[in-house]
N, CA, C and O atoms as a printed pandas DataFrame, in Angstrom:
     atom_number atom_name residue_name chain_id  residue_number  x_coord  y_coord  z_coord
0              1         N          MET        A               1   21.828  -14.957    7.773
1              2        CA          MET        A               1   22.479  -14.646    6.523
2              3         C          MET        A               1   21.576  -14.955    5.336
3              4         O          MET        A               1   21.501  -14.172    4.389
4              5         N          ASN        A               2   20.884  -16.105    5.386
5              6        CA          ASN        A               2   19.996  -16.474    4.292
6              7         C          ASN        A               2   18.842  -15.492    4.157
7              8         O          ASN        A               2   18.417  -15.180    3.044
8              9         N          LYS        A               3   18.329  -14.999    5.291
9             10        CA          LYS        A               3   17.236  -14.028    5.242
10            11         C          LYS        A               3   17.690  -12.729    4.600
11            12         O          LYS        A               3   16.944  -12.115    3.837
12            13         N          ALA        A               4   18.909  -12.310    4.904
13            14        CA          ALA        A               4   19.433  -11.074    4.324
14            15         C          ALA        A               4   19.584  -11.210    2.815
15            16         O          ALA        A               4   19.260  -10.283    2.072
16            17         N          ILE        A               5   20.068  -12.343    2.364
17            18        CA          ILE        A               5   20.223  -12.570    0.926
18            19         C          ILE        A               5   18.858  -12.589    0.245
19            20         O          ILE        A               5   18.693  -12.019   -0.833
20            21         N          ALA        A               6   17.892  -13.235    0.864
21            22        CA          ALA        A               6   16.542  -13.283    0.298
22            23         C          ALA        A               6   15.937  -11.888    0.202
23            24         O          ALA        A               6   15.323  -11.553   -0.811
24            25         N          LEU        A               7   16.099  -11.070    1.239
25            26        CA          LEU        A               7   15.562   -9.714    1.212
26            27         C          LEU        A               7   16.236   -8.865    0.143
27            28         O          LEU        A               7   15.569   -8.070   -0.520
28            29         N          ILE        A               8   17.526   -9.018   -0.034
29            30        CA          ILE        A               8   18.240   -8.271   -1.073
30            31         C          ILE        A               8   17.753   -8.680   -2.456
31            32         O          ILE        A               8   17.571   -7.826   -3.324
32            33         N          LEU        A               9   17.539   -9.980   -2.673
33            34        CA          LEU        A               9   17.048  -10.436   -3.971
34            35         C          LEU        A               9   15.638   -9.931   -4.252
35            36         O          LEU        A               9   15.318   -9.556   -5.380
36            37         N          ILE        A              10   14.806   -9.923   -3.230
37            38        CA          ILE        A              10   13.443   -9.402   -3.394
38            39         C          ILE        A              10   13.476   -7.917   -3.720
39            40         O          ILE        A              10   12.758   -7.457   -4.609
40            41         N          ALA        A              11   14.307   -7.165   -3.004
41            42        CA          ALA        A              11   14.412   -5.726   -3.258
42            43         C          ALA        A              11   14.918   -5.446   -4.668
43            44         O          ALA        A              11   14.422   -4.535   -5.331
44            45         N          LEU        A              12   15.886   -6.206   -5.129
45            46        CA          LEU        A              12   16.410   -6.002   -6.477
46            47         C          LEU        A              12   15.383   -6.355   -7.542
47            48         O          LEU        A              12   15.299   -5.680   -8.568
48            49         N          SER        A              13   14.608   -7.395   -7.313
49            50        CA          SER        A              13   13.604   -7.770   -8.302
50            51         C          SER        A              13   12.459   -6.767   -8.321
51            52         O          SER        A              13   11.870   -6.523   -9.374
52            53         N          ALA        A              14   12.139   -6.187   -7.180
53            54        CA          ALA        A              14   11.068   -5.193   -7.135
54            55         C          ALA        A              14   11.497   -3.870   -7.739
55            56         O          ALA        A              14   10.647   -3.084   -8.159
56            57         N          ALA        A              15   12.780   -3.607   -7.793
57            58        CA          ALA        A              15   13.266   -2.337   -8.329
58            59         C          ALA        A              15   12.990   -2.209   -9.825
59            60         O          ALA        A              15   12.890   -1.094  -10.338
60            61         N          SER        A              16   12.865   -3.321  -10.525
61            62        CA          SER        A              16   12.646   -3.264  -11.962
62            63         C          SER        A              16   11.164   -3.314  -12.335
63            64         O          SER        A              16   10.834   -3.308  -13.521
64            65         N          CYS        A              17   10.286   -3.362  -11.371
65            66        CA          CYS        A              17    8.855   -3.439  -11.639
66            67         C          CYS        A              17    8.281   -2.059  -11.931
67            68         O          CYS        A              17    8.849   -1.039  -11.541
68            69         N          THR        A              18    7.137   -2.045  -12.627
69            70        CA          THR        A              18    6.417   -0.794  -12.839
70            71         C          THR        A              18    5.664   -0.427  -11.564
71            72         O          THR        A              18    5.568   -1.232  -10.638
72            73         N          GLN        A              19    5.135    0.784  -11.522
73            74        CA          GLN        A              19    4.373    1.215  -10.349
74            75         C          GLN        A              19    3.140    0.343  -10.145
75            76         O          GLN        A              19    2.762    0.069   -9.006
76            77         N          THR        A              20    2.510   -0.096  -11.229
77            78        CA          THR        A              20    1.341   -0.964  -11.114
78            79         C          THR        A              20    1.713   -2.288  -10.464
79            80         O          THR        A              20    1.000   -2.773   -9.585
80            81         N          GLU        A              21    2.825   -2.871  -10.891
81            82        CA          GLU        A              21    3.269   -4.147  -10.323
82            83         C          GLU        A              21    3.685   -3.992   -8.873
83            84         O          GLU        A              21    3.382   -4.847   -8.041
84            85         N          LYS        A              22    4.382   -2.896   -8.566
85            86        CA          LYS        A              22    4.770   -2.653   -7.176
86            87         C          LYS        A              22    3.542   -2.468   -6.300
87            88         O          LYS        A              22    3.469   -3.014   -5.199
88            89         N          GLY        A              23    2.580   -1.699   -6.787
89            90        CA          GLY        A              23    1.353   -1.478   -6.022
90            91         C          GLY        A              23    0.591   -2.766   -5.781
91            92         O          GLY        A              23    0.073   -2.993   -4.687
92            93         N          ALA        A              24    0.523   -3.617   -6.808
93            94        CA          ALA        A              24   -0.164   -4.902   -6.658
94            95         C          ALA        A              24    0.545   -5.786   -5.648
95            96         O          ALA        A              24   -0.099   -6.432   -4.821
96            97         N          GLY        A              25    1.863   -5.815   -5.711
97            98        CA          GLY        A              25    2.628   -6.642   -4.770
98            99         C          GLY        A              25    2.487   -6.176   -3.338
99           100         O          GLY        A              25    2.256   -6.979   -2.434
100          101         N          ILE        A              26    2.627   -4.885   -3.132
101          102        CA          ILE        A              26    2.496   -4.333   -1.778
102          103         C          ILE        A              26    1.078   -4.521   -1.264
103          104         O          ILE        A              26    0.878   -4.865   -0.099
104          105         N          GLY        A              27    0.093   -4.298   -2.126
105          106        CA          GLY        A              27   -1.300   -4.479   -1.719
106          107         C          GLY        A              27   -1.621   -5.921   -1.372
107          108         O          GLY        A              27   -2.344   -6.185   -0.411
108          109         N          ALA        A              28   -1.086   -6.856   -2.151
109          110        CA          ALA        A              28   -1.351   -8.276   -1.897
110          111         C          ALA        A              28   -0.732   -8.721   -0.577
111          112         O          ALA        A              28   -1.369   -9.426    0.206
112          113         N          VAL        A              29    0.495   -8.313   -0.334
113          114        CA          VAL        A              29    1.147   -8.691    0.925
114          115         C          VAL        A              29    0.422   -8.072    2.117
115          116         O          VAL        A              29    0.153   -8.750    3.108
116          117         N          SER        A              30    0.112   -6.791    2.013
117          118        CA          SER        A              30   -0.597   -6.118    3.108
118          119         C          SER        A              30   -1.964   -6.741    3.342
119          120         O          SER        A              30   -2.363   -6.970    4.484
120          121         N          GLY        A              31   -2.677   -7.012    2.259
121          122        CA          GLY        A              31   -4.001   -7.621    2.383
122          123         C          GLY        A              31   -3.954   -9.001    3.002
123          124         O          GLY        A              31   -4.824   -9.358    3.797
124          125         N          ALA        A              32   -2.939   -9.787    2.642
125          126        CA          ALA        A              32   -2.799  -11.128    3.224
126          127         C          ALA        A              32   -2.519  -11.050    4.715
127          128         O          ALA        A              32   -3.083  -11.814    5.498
128          129         N          ILE        A              33   -1.656  -10.133    5.106
129          130        CA          ILE        A              33   -1.344   -9.990    6.536
130          131         C          ILE        A              33   -2.574   -9.545    7.313
131          132         O          ILE        A              33   -2.892  -10.109    8.360
132          133         N          ILE        A              34   -3.260   -8.537    6.801
133          134        CA          ILE        A              34   -4.437   -8.017    7.506
134          135         C          ILE        A              34   -5.562   -9.055    7.511
135          136         O          ILE        A              34   -6.190   -9.282    8.545
136          137         N          GLY        A              35   -5.819   -9.687    6.355
137          138        CA          GLY        A              35   -6.881  -10.688    6.279
138          139         C          GLY        A              35   -6.607  -11.880    7.173
139          140         O          GLY        A              35   -7.524  -12.394    7.813
140          141         N          GLY        A              36   -5.356  -12.332    7.227
141          142        CA          GLY        A              36   -4.998  -13.448    8.100
142          143         C          GLY        A              36   -5.096  -13.084    9.564
143          144         O          GLY        A              36   -5.514  -13.902   10.383
144          145         N          ALA        A              37   -4.710  -11.849    9.906
145          146        CA          ALA        A              37   -4.765  -11.418   11.305
146          147         C          ALA        A              37   -6.206  -11.265   11.787
147          148         O          ALA        A              37   -6.523  -11.606   12.926
148          149         N          ILE        A              38   -7.066  -10.758   10.928
149          150        CA          ILE        A              38   -8.456  -10.535   11.339
150          151         C          ILE        A              38   -9.221  -11.848   11.458
151          152         O          ILE        A              38   -9.919  -12.073   12.447
152          153         N          THR        A              39   -9.091  -12.725   10.447
153          154        CA          THR        A              39   -9.870  -13.961   10.464
154          155         C          THR        A              39   -9.172  -15.110   11.177
155          156         O          THR        A              39   -9.829  -16.001   11.717
156          157         N          GLY        A              40   -7.859  -15.094   11.180
157          158        CA          GLY        A              40   -7.118  -16.161   11.836
158          159         C          GLY        A              40   -7.035  -17.446   11.030
159          160         O          GLY        A              40   -6.703  -18.498   11.575
160          161         N          ASN        A              41   -7.335  -17.372    9.722
161          162        CA          ASN        A              41   -7.211  -18.575    8.901
162          163         C          ASN        A              41   -6.659  -18.224    7.522
163          164         O          ASN        A              41   -6.504  -17.051    7.184
164          165         N          VAL        A              42   -6.369  -19.246    6.738
165          166        CA          VAL        A              42   -5.748  -19.067    5.430
166          167         C          VAL        A              42   -6.739  -18.468    4.433
167          168         O          VAL        A              42   -6.348  -17.683    3.569
168          169         N          ARG        A              43   -7.993  -18.822    4.544
169          170        CA          ARG        A              43   -8.994  -18.296    3.615
170          171         C          ARG        A              43   -9.089  -16.774    3.721
171          172         O          ARG        A              43   -9.188  -16.089    2.703
172          173         N          GLY        A              44   -9.060  -16.250    4.922
173          174        CA          GLY        A              44   -9.077  -14.803    5.117
174          175         C          GLY        A              44   -7.842  -14.141    4.549
175          176         O          GLY        A              44   -7.919  -13.050    3.985
176          177         N          ALA        A              45   -6.704  -14.795    4.695
177          178        CA          ALA        A              45   -5.466  -14.256    4.129
178          179         C          ALA        A              45   -5.528  -14.245    2.601
179          180         O          ALA        A              45   -5.064  -13.297    1.968
180          181         N          ALA        A              46   -6.096  -15.289    2.014
181          182        CA          ALA        A              46   -6.200  -15.357    0.554
182          183         C          ALA        A              46   -7.144  -14.283    0.018
183          184         O          ALA        A              46   -6.845  -13.637   -0.986
184          185         N          VAL        A              47   -8.266  -14.095    0.677
185          186        CA          VAL        A              47   -9.208  -13.055    0.260
186          187         C          VAL        A              47   -8.576  -11.678    0.424
187          188         O          VAL        A              47   -8.708  -10.823   -0.452
188          189         N          GLY        A              48   -7.896  -11.465    1.531
189          190        CA          GLY        A              48   -7.210  -10.192    1.748
190          191         C          GLY        A              48   -6.145   -9.929    0.709
191          192         O          GLY        A              48   -5.980   -8.794    0.262
192          193         N          ALA        A              49   -5.416  -10.971    0.315
193          194        CA          ALA        A              49   -4.383  -10.825   -0.709
194          195         C          ALA        A              49   -4.997  -10.454   -2.055
195          196         O          ALA        A              49   -4.463   -9.613   -2.778
196          197         N          ALA        A              50   -6.114  -11.081   -2.384
197          198        CA          ALA        A              50   -6.773  -10.779   -3.664
198          199         C          ALA        A              50   -7.289   -9.343   -3.687
199          200         O          ALA        A              50   -7.061   -8.614   -4.653
200          201         N          ILE        A              51   -7.973   -8.945   -2.642
201          202        CA          ILE        A              51   -8.512   -7.585   -2.587
202          203         C          ILE        A              51   -7.380   -6.556   -2.548
203          204         O          ILE        A              51   -7.438   -5.542   -3.244
204          205         N          GLY        A              52   -6.369   -6.811   -1.749
205          206        CA          GLY        A              52   -5.236   -5.896   -1.660
206          207         C          GLY        A              52   -4.458   -5.801   -2.959
207          208         O          GLY        A              52   -4.001   -4.720   -3.332
208          209         N          GLY        A              53   -4.304   -6.908   -3.643
209          210        CA          GLY        A              53   -3.581   -6.900   -4.914
210          211         C          GLY        A              53   -4.279   -6.077   -5.979
211          212         O          GLY        A              53   -3.642   -5.299   -6.690
212          213         N          VAL        A              54   -5.585   -6.246   -6.088
213          214        CA          VAL        A              54   -6.351   -5.472   -7.069
214          215         C          VAL        A              54   -6.343   -3.991   -6.714
215          216         O          VAL        A              54   -6.148   -3.141   -7.583
216          217         N          SER        A              55   -6.556   -3.684   -5.437
217          218        CA          SER        A              55   -6.548   -2.286   -5.013
218          219         C          SER        A              55   -5.184   -1.643   -5.242
219          220         O          SER        A              55   -5.101   -0.514   -5.726
220          221         N          GLY        A              56   -4.132   -2.349   -4.900
221          222        CA          GLY        A              56   -2.786   -1.828   -5.104
222          223         C          GLY        A              56   -2.453   -1.618   -6.571
223          224         O          GLY        A              56   -1.759   -0.661   -6.917
224          225         N          ALA        A              57   -2.935   -2.494   -7.434
225          226        CA          ALA        A              57   -2.693   -2.336   -8.872
226          227         C          ALA        A              57   -3.390   -1.097   -9.411
227          228         O          ALA        A              57   -2.829   -0.370  -10.230
228          229         N          VAL        A              58   -4.609   -0.859   -8.955
229          230        CA          VAL        A              58   -5.344    0.332   -9.395
230          231         C          VAL        A              58   -4.628    1.593   -8.938
231          232         O          VAL        A              58   -4.454    2.530   -9.717
232          233         N          ILE        A              59   -4.214    1.619   -7.685
233          234        CA          ILE        A              59   -3.508    2.792   -7.162
234          235         C          ILE        A              59   -2.171    2.971   -7.877
235          236         O          ILE        A              59   -1.801    4.097   -8.210
236          237         N          GLY        A              60   -1.450    1.897   -8.116
237          238        CA          GLY        A              60   -0.180    1.982   -8.832
238          239         C          GLY        A              60   -0.349    2.448  -10.263
239          240         O          GLY        A              60    0.491    3.184  -10.780
240          241         N          ASN        A              61   -1.431    2.025  -10.911
241          242        CA          ASN        A              61   -1.695    2.432  -12.281
242          243         C          ASN        A              61   -1.961    3.930  -12.361
243          244         O          ASN        A              61   -1.515    4.594  -13.296
244          245         N          VAL        A              62   -2.676    4.453  -11.398
245          246        CA          VAL        A              62   -2.967    5.890  -11.391
246          247         C          VAL        A              62   -1.683    6.689  -11.201
247          248         O          VAL        A              62   -1.516    7.747  -11.807
248          249         N          SER        A              63   -0.779    6.191  -10.366
249          250        CA          SER        A              63    0.451    6.927  -10.107
250          251         C          SER        A              63    1.388    6.935  -11.311
251          252         O          SER        A              63    2.308    7.752  -11.360
252          253         N          GLU        A              64    1.177    6.040  -12.289
253          254        CA          GLU        A              64    1.992    6.032  -13.498
254          255         C          GLU        A              64    1.570    7.121  -14.479
255          256         O          GLU        A              64    2.286    7.399  -15.441
256          257         N          GLN        A              65    0.436    7.728  -14.248
257          258        CA          GLN        A              65   -0.098    8.729  -15.154
258          259         C          GLN        A              65   -0.134   10.078  -14.454
259          260         O          GLN        A              65   -1.196   10.501  -13.996
260          261         N          PRO        A              66    1.000   10.765  -14.360
261          262        CA          PRO        A              66    1.001   12.045  -13.657
262          263         C          PRO        A              66    0.098   13.065  -14.342
263          264         O          PRO        A              66    0.064   13.168  -15.568
264          265         N          GLY        A              67   -0.624   13.806  -13.529
265          266        CA          GLY        A              67   -1.542   14.810  -14.058
266          267         C          GLY        A              67   -2.871   14.250  -14.509
267          268         O          GLY        A              67   -3.705   14.989  -15.033
268          269         N          GLN        A              68   -3.088   12.957  -14.317
269          270        CA          GLN        A              68   -4.339   12.315  -14.707
270          271         C          GLN        A              68   -5.091   11.866  -13.461
271          272         O          GLN        A              68   -4.483   11.389  -12.502
272          273         N          CYS        A              69   -6.396   12.016  -13.476
273          274        CA          CYS        A              69   -7.235   11.620  -12.339
274          275         C          CYS        A              69   -8.390   10.755  -12.836
275          276         O          CYS        A              69   -8.827   10.866  -13.982
276          277         N          TYR        A              70   -8.871    9.892  -11.942
277          278        CA          TYR        A              70  -10.063    9.099  -12.229
278          279         C          TYR        A              70  -11.293    9.881  -11.811
279          280         O          TYR        A              70  -11.313   10.498  -10.746
280          281         N          TYR        A              71  -12.317    9.856  -12.649
281          282        CA          TYR        A              71  -13.593   10.506  -12.353
282          283         C          TYR        A              71  -14.711    9.522  -12.641
283          284         O          TYR        A              71  -14.511    8.525  -13.335
284          285         N          ARG        A              72  -15.890    9.809  -12.103
285          286        CA          ARG        A              72  -17.092    9.038  -12.416
286          287         C          ARG        A              72  -18.142    9.999  -12.952
287          288         O          ARG        A              72  -18.342   11.089  -12.415
288          289         N          ASP        A              73  -18.804    9.576  -14.016
289          290        CA          ASP        A              73  -19.888   10.414  -14.518
290          291         C          ASP        A              73  -21.167   10.093  -13.759
291          292         O          ASP        A              73  -21.157    9.266  -12.848
292          293         N          ARG        A              74  -22.252   10.733  -14.122
293          294        CA          ARG        A              74  -23.497   10.552  -13.355
294          295         C          ARG        A              74  -24.104    9.167  -13.512
295          296         O          ARG        A              74  -25.023    8.807  -12.776
296          297         N          TYR        A              75  -23.598    8.380  -14.471
297          298        CA          TYR        A              75  -24.066    7.015  -14.656
298          299         C          TYR        A              75  -23.176    5.989  -13.966
299          300         O          TYR        A              75  -23.429    4.788  -14.056
300          301         N          GLY        A              76  -22.129    6.457  -13.273
301          302        CA          GLY        A              76  -21.239    5.570  -12.545
302          303         C          GLY        A              76  -20.072    5.036  -13.348
303          304         O          GLY        A              76  -19.283    4.243  -12.834
304          305         N          ARG        A              77  -19.943    5.456  -14.611
305          306        CA          ARG        A              77  -18.837    4.996  -15.441
306          307         C          ARG        A              77  -17.568    5.767  -15.075
307          308         O          ARG        A              77  -17.608    6.977  -14.852
308          309         N          ARG        A              78  -16.455    5.060  -15.017
309          310        CA          ARG        A              78  -15.176    5.686  -14.694
310          311         C          ARG        A              78  -14.480    6.137  -15.966
311          312         O          ARG        A              78  -14.546    5.472  -17.000
312          313         N          TYR        A              79  -13.808    7.284  -15.870
313          314        CA          TYR        A              79  -12.989    7.753  -16.978
314          315         C          TYR        A              79  -11.804    8.536  -16.429
315          316         O          TYR        A              79  -11.818    8.974  -15.278
316          317         N          ILE        A              80  -10.783    8.708  -17.254
317          318        CA          ILE        A              80   -9.567    9.413  -16.877
318          319         C          ILE        A              80   -9.521   10.734  -17.631
319          320         O          ILE        A              80   -9.803   10.794  -18.828
320          321         N          ASP        A              81   -9.160   11.791  -16.911
321          322        CA          ASP        A              81   -9.053   13.107  -17.518
322          323         C          ASP        A              81   -7.969   13.892  -16.761
323          324         O          ASP        A              81   -7.484   13.453  -15.718
324          325         N          ASP        A              82   -7.607   15.047  -17.301
325          326        CA          ASP        A              82   -6.617   15.885  -16.639
326          327         C          ASP        A              82   -7.121   16.329  -15.280
327          328         O          ASP        A              82   -8.300   16.642  -15.117
328          329         N          CYS        A              83   -6.222   16.356  -14.303
329          330        CA          CYS        A              83   -6.579   16.829  -12.966
330          331         C          CYS        A              83   -6.699   18.355  -12.979
331          332         O          CYS        A              83   -6.009   19.032  -13.742
332          333         N          PRO        A              84   -7.571   18.882  -12.139
333          334        CA          PRO        A              84   -7.727   20.350  -12.096
334          335         C          PRO        A              84   -6.514   21.029  -11.494
335          336         O          PRO        A              84   -6.484   22.255  -11.385
């Protein structure tokens, strides 16, 4: 019963988040699970959570801007422009 209540509270709190926040949260959790499973220690889980959180935030941020895409110029700089 306590687990069900906790899951409902988590779902309700995530419903009010932006796509960037949701992406960061999902990425951090996924990264922690994968990093912990691969390395078998807490340090791997922490590194996985950090990498997953940043990656998820970037992906979530892009999804908030419909019709916009990330590009790189010939110097490696990133910019946002309309998608083709």
